[in-house]
Every structure is written in structure tokens, then in C-alpha cells.
Amino acid sequence: MSAALRVNGRTESVAAEPGDTLLRVLRDRLGLAGAKEACGRGECGACTVLIDGEPVMACVTLAAAVTGHVETIEGLAAEALPLREAFADKGGFQCGFCTPGQIVRAVALRRAHAAPDETMVRLAMAGNVCRCTGYTQIVDAVVAGLRR
Ligand code: FES
Ligand code: FES
């Protein structure tokens, strides 16, 4: 079967099996490899993308069920520039595997709140797991990035 997906402002027609996840379609069919597969079961946030502005775990979302506009880290690159710079400045990543998901989640937070405080950042980012950094640097980076 084929599915029509609106991704990063473009409508894409992709081959997809009924059981294909959005993450598989993005990475394997559309070459958008920014969203990562880590746990593969909706627990870590490495695969976070936005659908109609809401963060979702693409590893547990069926591609065939998606009707909204999907935004990936690739499509958010310009909007996320202050966050990307803040992650670099604050040491918000080491291996970087979780970072695209962290930044996508932070973009959603910024759209919802003009100037979220640290508590709001910690709550919003709670579903995004990092095995490397400890979370202080990530929170510092998001707080700083959202103020730039
Ligand atoms: S890879 Fe999707 S939530 Fe962990
Ligand atoms: S920087 Fe390695 S998992 Fe977060």
C-alpha cells in the first residue's frame, strides 16, 4: 500500500505496510534519520517528532494512521537553531543519540510557552531519556535556548 504523509511542509507518497511505524517510514523510506530508534516501545523519546505541533513517539505511531503534519528535527533545524547552539554551549549532549528528540520536544515547549521556567522545562522534558549527560546540562541548555 502507499500512504500520503505531509512531512516538513511537503506531501510525500510512500510505500508502507499496515504495520509500519512512522519512525520506520521516516528513516527508511524518506531518509529522515534524525529521529532515532532506541527503546522502540515509547519509553525514551529518542524518536520524538511533532504531529500538528504535538510531540509524539514515532516508534509507536502507525504511519497509516497519521493524518496531521509531521515535523522532524530536519524540518525544525532553522527554528531550533538557538536550542542547538545552547546544547553545544552548555554541554547538553555527549553521544548525541537522544539530542534530536530532546530538541524537538523543546521546540514544542517553546511554541506553547514564550518563556518557560526551569520547572516547566523539567516537566516538559521528563519523557526524554539520556544515558550520557545527567540531566542538568540538558535542562540548562533548554532554558538558555528558549531565552535566545
Ligand atoms: S525509540 Fe521511541 S520512545 Fe524510545
Ligand atoms: S547524549 Fe547520549 S543518550 Fe543523551
Short mmCIF file of N, CA, C and O in Angstrom, two decimals, residues 22-87:
data_model
loop_
_atom_site.label_atom_id
_atom_site.label_comp_id
_atom_site.label_asym_id
_atom_site.label_seq_id
_atom_site.Cartn_x
_atom_site.Cartn_y
_atom_site.Cartn_z
N LEU A 22 5.62 5.08 11.99
CA LEU A 22 6.03 6.36 11.41
C LEU A 22 7.55 6.48 11.42
O LEU A 22 8.15 6.97 10.45
N LEU A 23 8.19 6.00 12.48
CA LEU A 23 9.64 6.10 12.56
C LEU A 23 10.31 5.33 11.42
O LEU A 23 11.23 5.83 10.77
N ARG A 24 9.82 4.14 11.14
CA ARG A 24 10.41 3.35 10.05
C ARG A 24 10.23 4.06 8.72
O ARG A 24 11.15 4.11 7.89
N VAL A 25 9.06 4.61 8.48
CA VAL A 25 8.81 5.29 7.21
C VAL A 25 9.69 6.53 7.08
O VAL A 25 10.29 6.77 6.03
N LEU A 26 9.78 7.30 8.15
CA LEU A 26 10.62 8.50 8.08
C LEU A 26 12.07 8.13 7.79
O LEU A 26 12.71 8.72 6.91
N ARG A 27 12.59 7.16 8.51
CA ARG A 27 14.02 6.84 8.40
C ARG A 27 14.32 6.04 7.13
O ARG A 27 15.26 6.37 6.40
N ASP A 28 13.53 4.99 6.88
CA ASP A 28 13.89 4.05 5.82
C ASP A 28 13.33 4.43 4.46
O ASP A 28 13.92 4.08 3.43
N ARG A 29 12.21 5.11 4.42
CA ARG A 29 11.62 5.45 3.11
C ARG A 29 11.91 6.88 2.70
O ARG A 29 12.05 7.19 1.54
N LEU A 30 11.96 7.78 3.70
CA LEU A 30 12.14 9.19 3.36
C LEU A 30 13.55 9.70 3.67
O LEU A 30 13.86 10.85 3.37
N GLY A 31 14.38 8.87 4.25
CA GLY A 31 15.77 9.26 4.51
C GLY A 31 15.91 10.32 5.59
O GLY A 31 16.95 10.99 5.66
N LEU A 32 14.89 10.46 6.42
CA LEU A 32 14.95 11.43 7.52
C LEU A 32 15.40 10.68 8.77
O LEU A 32 14.59 10.13 9.52
N ALA A 33 16.70 10.64 8.98
CA ALA A 33 17.28 9.79 10.01
C ALA A 33 17.52 10.51 11.33
O ALA A 33 18.15 9.97 12.24
N GLY A 34 17.01 11.74 11.45
CA GLY A 34 17.23 12.49 12.68
C GLY A 34 16.54 11.87 13.88
O GLY A 34 17.11 11.78 14.97
N ALA A 35 15.30 11.46 13.71
CA ALA A 35 14.60 10.76 14.79
C ALA A 35 15.23 9.38 14.95
O ALA A 35 15.42 8.66 13.97
N LYS A 36 15.58 9.04 16.18
CA LYS A 36 16.34 7.81 16.43
C LYS A 36 15.47 6.71 17.04
O LYS A 36 14.49 7.00 17.72
N GLU A 37 15.88 5.46 16.80
CA GLU A 37 15.23 4.35 17.48
C GLU A 37 16.15 3.87 18.58
O GLU A 37 17.28 3.45 18.32
N ALA A 38 15.66 3.95 19.81
CA ALA A 38 16.42 3.46 20.96
C ALA A 38 15.62 2.34 21.61
O ALA A 38 15.84 1.18 21.34
N CYS A 39 14.64 2.69 22.45
CA CYS A 39 13.86 1.64 23.12
C CYS A 39 12.91 0.94 22.16
O CYS A 39 12.61 -0.24 22.31
N GLY A 40 12.36 1.68 21.20
CA GLY A 40 11.41 1.10 20.26
C GLY A 40 10.06 0.78 20.86
O GLY A 40 9.26 0.08 20.24
N ARG A 41 9.79 1.27 22.04
CA ARG A 41 8.50 0.96 22.66
C ARG A 41 7.89 2.15 23.41
O ARG A 41 7.17 1.97 24.40
N GLY A 42 8.21 3.35 22.99
CA GLY A 42 7.53 4.53 23.52
C GLY A 42 7.96 4.97 24.89
O GLY A 42 7.21 5.66 25.58
N GLU A 43 9.19 4.61 25.28
CA GLU A 43 9.60 4.91 26.65
C GLU A 43 10.74 5.92 26.78
O GLU A 43 11.05 6.35 27.89
N CYS A 44 11.40 6.28 25.68
CA CYS A 44 12.63 7.08 25.85
C CYS A 44 12.62 8.44 25.16
O CYS A 44 13.43 9.29 25.48
N GLY A 45 11.80 8.61 24.15
CA GLY A 45 11.72 9.90 23.47
C GLY A 45 12.74 10.14 22.38
O GLY A 45 12.74 11.21 21.76
N ALA A 46 13.61 9.18 22.11
CA ALA A 46 14.63 9.40 21.07
C ALA A 46 14.01 9.60 19.69
O ALA A 46 14.62 10.21 18.81
N CYS A 47 12.80 9.10 19.52
CA CYS A 47 12.14 9.15 18.20
C CYS A 47 11.12 10.28 18.11
O CYS A 47 10.29 10.28 17.20
N THR A 48 11.18 11.25 19.01
CA THR A 48 10.14 12.28 19.08
C THR A 48 10.07 13.11 17.80
O THR A 48 11.07 13.60 17.29
N VAL A 49 8.87 13.24 17.28
CA VAL A 49 8.56 14.17 16.18
C VAL A 49 7.30 14.92 16.60
O VAL A 49 6.66 14.59 17.61
N LEU A 50 6.96 15.93 15.84
CA LEU A 50 5.70 16.64 16.09
C LEU A 50 4.67 16.24 15.06
O LEU A 50 4.99 16.10 13.88
N ILE A 51 3.44 16.06 15.51
CA ILE A 51 2.30 15.92 14.59
C ILE A 51 1.31 17.01 14.97
O ILE A 51 0.82 17.06 16.10
N ASP A 52 1.08 17.89 14.02
CA ASP A 52 0.27 19.08 14.28
C ASP A 52 0.73 19.80 15.54
O ASP A 52 -0.08 20.28 16.35
N GLY A 53 2.02 19.84 15.70
CA GLY A 53 2.63 20.59 16.80
C GLY A 53 2.76 19.84 18.10
O GLY A 53 3.38 20.35 19.04
N GLU A 54 2.18 18.65 18.19
CA GLU A 54 2.24 17.88 19.44
C GLU A 54 3.35 16.84 19.37
O GLU A 54 3.45 16.10 18.37
N PRO A 55 4.16 16.74 20.42
CA PRO A 55 5.21 15.70 20.42
C PRO A 55 4.59 14.31 20.47
O PRO A 55 3.69 14.05 21.28
N VAL A 56 5.08 13.42 19.61
CA VAL A 56 4.65 12.02 19.63
C VAL A 56 5.88 11.14 19.48
O VAL A 56 6.90 11.57 18.95
N MET A 57 5.75 9.91 19.96
CA MET A 57 6.82 8.92 19.80
C MET A 57 6.57 8.19 18.48
O MET A 57 5.64 7.40 18.35
N ALA A 58 7.43 8.45 17.52
CA ALA A 58 7.21 7.88 16.19
C ALA A 58 7.39 6.37 16.15
O ALA A 58 6.89 5.71 15.24
N CYS A 59 8.07 5.81 17.16
CA CYS A 59 8.29 4.35 17.15
C CYS A 59 7.03 3.58 17.51
O CYS A 59 6.97 2.37 17.28
N VAL A 60 6.06 4.24 18.09
CA VAL A 60 4.82 3.55 18.47
C VAL A 60 3.62 4.21 17.78
O VAL A 60 2.49 4.08 18.25
N THR A 61 3.87 4.88 16.68
CA THR A 61 2.80 5.52 15.90
C THR A 61 2.75 4.84 14.53
O THR A 61 3.77 4.78 13.83
N LEU A 62 1.61 4.32 14.16
CA LEU A 62 1.49 3.69 12.84
C LEU A 62 1.44 4.76 11.76
O LEU A 62 0.63 5.70 11.83
N ALA A 63 2.25 4.59 10.75
CA ALA A 63 2.31 5.58 9.68
C ALA A 63 0.94 5.74 9.01
O ALA A 63 0.52 6.85 8.67
N ALA A 64 0.25 4.62 8.83
CA ALA A 64 -1.03 4.66 8.12
C ALA A 64 -2.09 5.44 8.89
O ALA A 64 -3.10 5.86 8.30
N ALA A 65 -1.88 5.62 10.18
CA ALA A 65 -2.88 6.32 10.99
C ALA A 65 -2.61 7.81 11.09
O ALA A 65 -3.41 8.54 11.69
N VAL A 66 -1.51 8.27 10.52
CA VAL A 66 -1.14 9.68 10.66
C VAL A 66 -1.89 10.51 9.64
O VAL A 66 -1.82 10.25 8.43
N THR A 67 -2.59 11.50 10.11
CA THR A 67 -3.32 12.40 9.21
C THR A 67 -2.80 13.84 9.30
O THR A 67 -3.12 14.66 8.44
N GLY A 68 -2.04 14.15 10.32
CA GLY A 68 -1.60 15.52 10.53
C GLY A 68 -0.25 15.81 9.90
O GLY A 68 0.35 14.96 9.23
N HIS A 69 0.22 17.02 10.13
CA HIS A 69 1.52 17.47 9.60
C HIS A 69 2.64 17.01 10.51
O HIS A 69 2.67 17.37 11.69
N VAL A 70 3.53 16.23 9.94
CA VAL A 70 4.67 15.71 10.70
C VAL A 70 5.84 16.66 10.55
O VAL A 70 6.19 17.05 9.43
N GLU A 71 6.44 17.02 11.67
CA GLU A 71 7.67 17.81 11.64
C GLU A 71 8.77 17.03 12.34
O GLU A 71 8.59 16.58 13.47
N THR A 72 9.89 16.90 11.65
CA THR A 72 11.04 16.19 12.20
C THR A 72 12.13 17.20 12.53
O THR A 72 12.05 18.37 12.15
N ILE A 73 13.17 16.71 13.18
CA ILE A 73 14.28 17.60 13.51
C ILE A 73 14.86 18.26 12.26
O ILE A 73 15.30 19.42 12.31
N GLU A 74 14.80 17.56 11.13
CA GLU A 74 15.33 18.16 9.90
C GLU A 74 14.52 19.39 9.51
O GLU A 74 15.07 20.42 9.12
N GLY A 75 13.20 19.27 9.62
CA GLY A 75 12.34 20.39 9.24
C GLY A 75 12.36 21.52 10.25
O GLY A 75 12.00 22.65 9.93
N LEU A 76 12.80 21.20 11.46
CA LEU A 76 12.82 22.20 12.53
C LEU A 76 14.21 22.82 12.70
O LEU A 76 14.41 23.62 13.63
N ALA A 77 15.12 22.51 11.81
CA ALA A 77 16.52 22.91 12.02
C ALA A 77 16.68 24.42 12.21
O ALA A 77 17.39 24.87 13.10
N ALA A 78 16.01 25.20 11.38
CA ALA A 78 16.17 26.66 11.49
C ALA A 78 15.51 27.18 12.76
O ALA A 78 16.11 27.96 13.51
N GLU A 79 14.29 26.73 13.00
CA GLU A 79 13.58 27.18 14.20
C GLU A 79 14.34 26.79 15.46
O GLU A 79 14.30 27.51 16.47
N ALA A 80 15.01 25.67 15.41
CA ALA A 80 15.70 25.16 16.60
C ALA A 80 17.13 25.66 16.73
O ALA A 80 17.84 25.25 17.66
N LEU A 81 17.57 26.55 15.87
CA LEU A 81 18.97 26.97 15.91
C LEU A 81 19.40 27.48 17.29
O LEU A 81 20.46 27.08 17.79
N PRO A 82 18.62 28.34 17.96
CA PRO A 82 19.06 28.79 19.30
C PRO A 82 19.20 27.62 20.29
O PRO A 82 20.11 27.63 21.12
N LEU A 83 18.33 26.64 20.18
CA LEU A 83 18.43 25.47 21.05
C LEU A 83 19.66 24.64 20.70
O LEU A 83 20.38 24.17 21.59
N ARG A 84 19.90 24.46 19.43
CA ARG A 84 21.08 23.68 19.02
C ARG A 84 22.35 24.34 19.53
O ARG A 84 23.26 23.66 20.04
N GLU A 85 22.42 25.64 19.42
CA GLU A 85 23.60 26.36 19.89
C GLU A 85 23.72 26.24 21.41
O GLU A 85 24.82 26.08 21.95
N ALA A 86 22.59 26.32 22.10
CA ALA A 86 22.62 26.22 23.56
C ALA A 86 23.05 24.82 24.01
O ALA A 86 23.79 24.69 24.99
N PHE A 87 22.62 23.79 23.32
CA PHE A 87 23.08 22.43 23.66
C PHE A 87 24.59 22.33 23.51
O PHE A 87 25.26 21.70 24.34
#
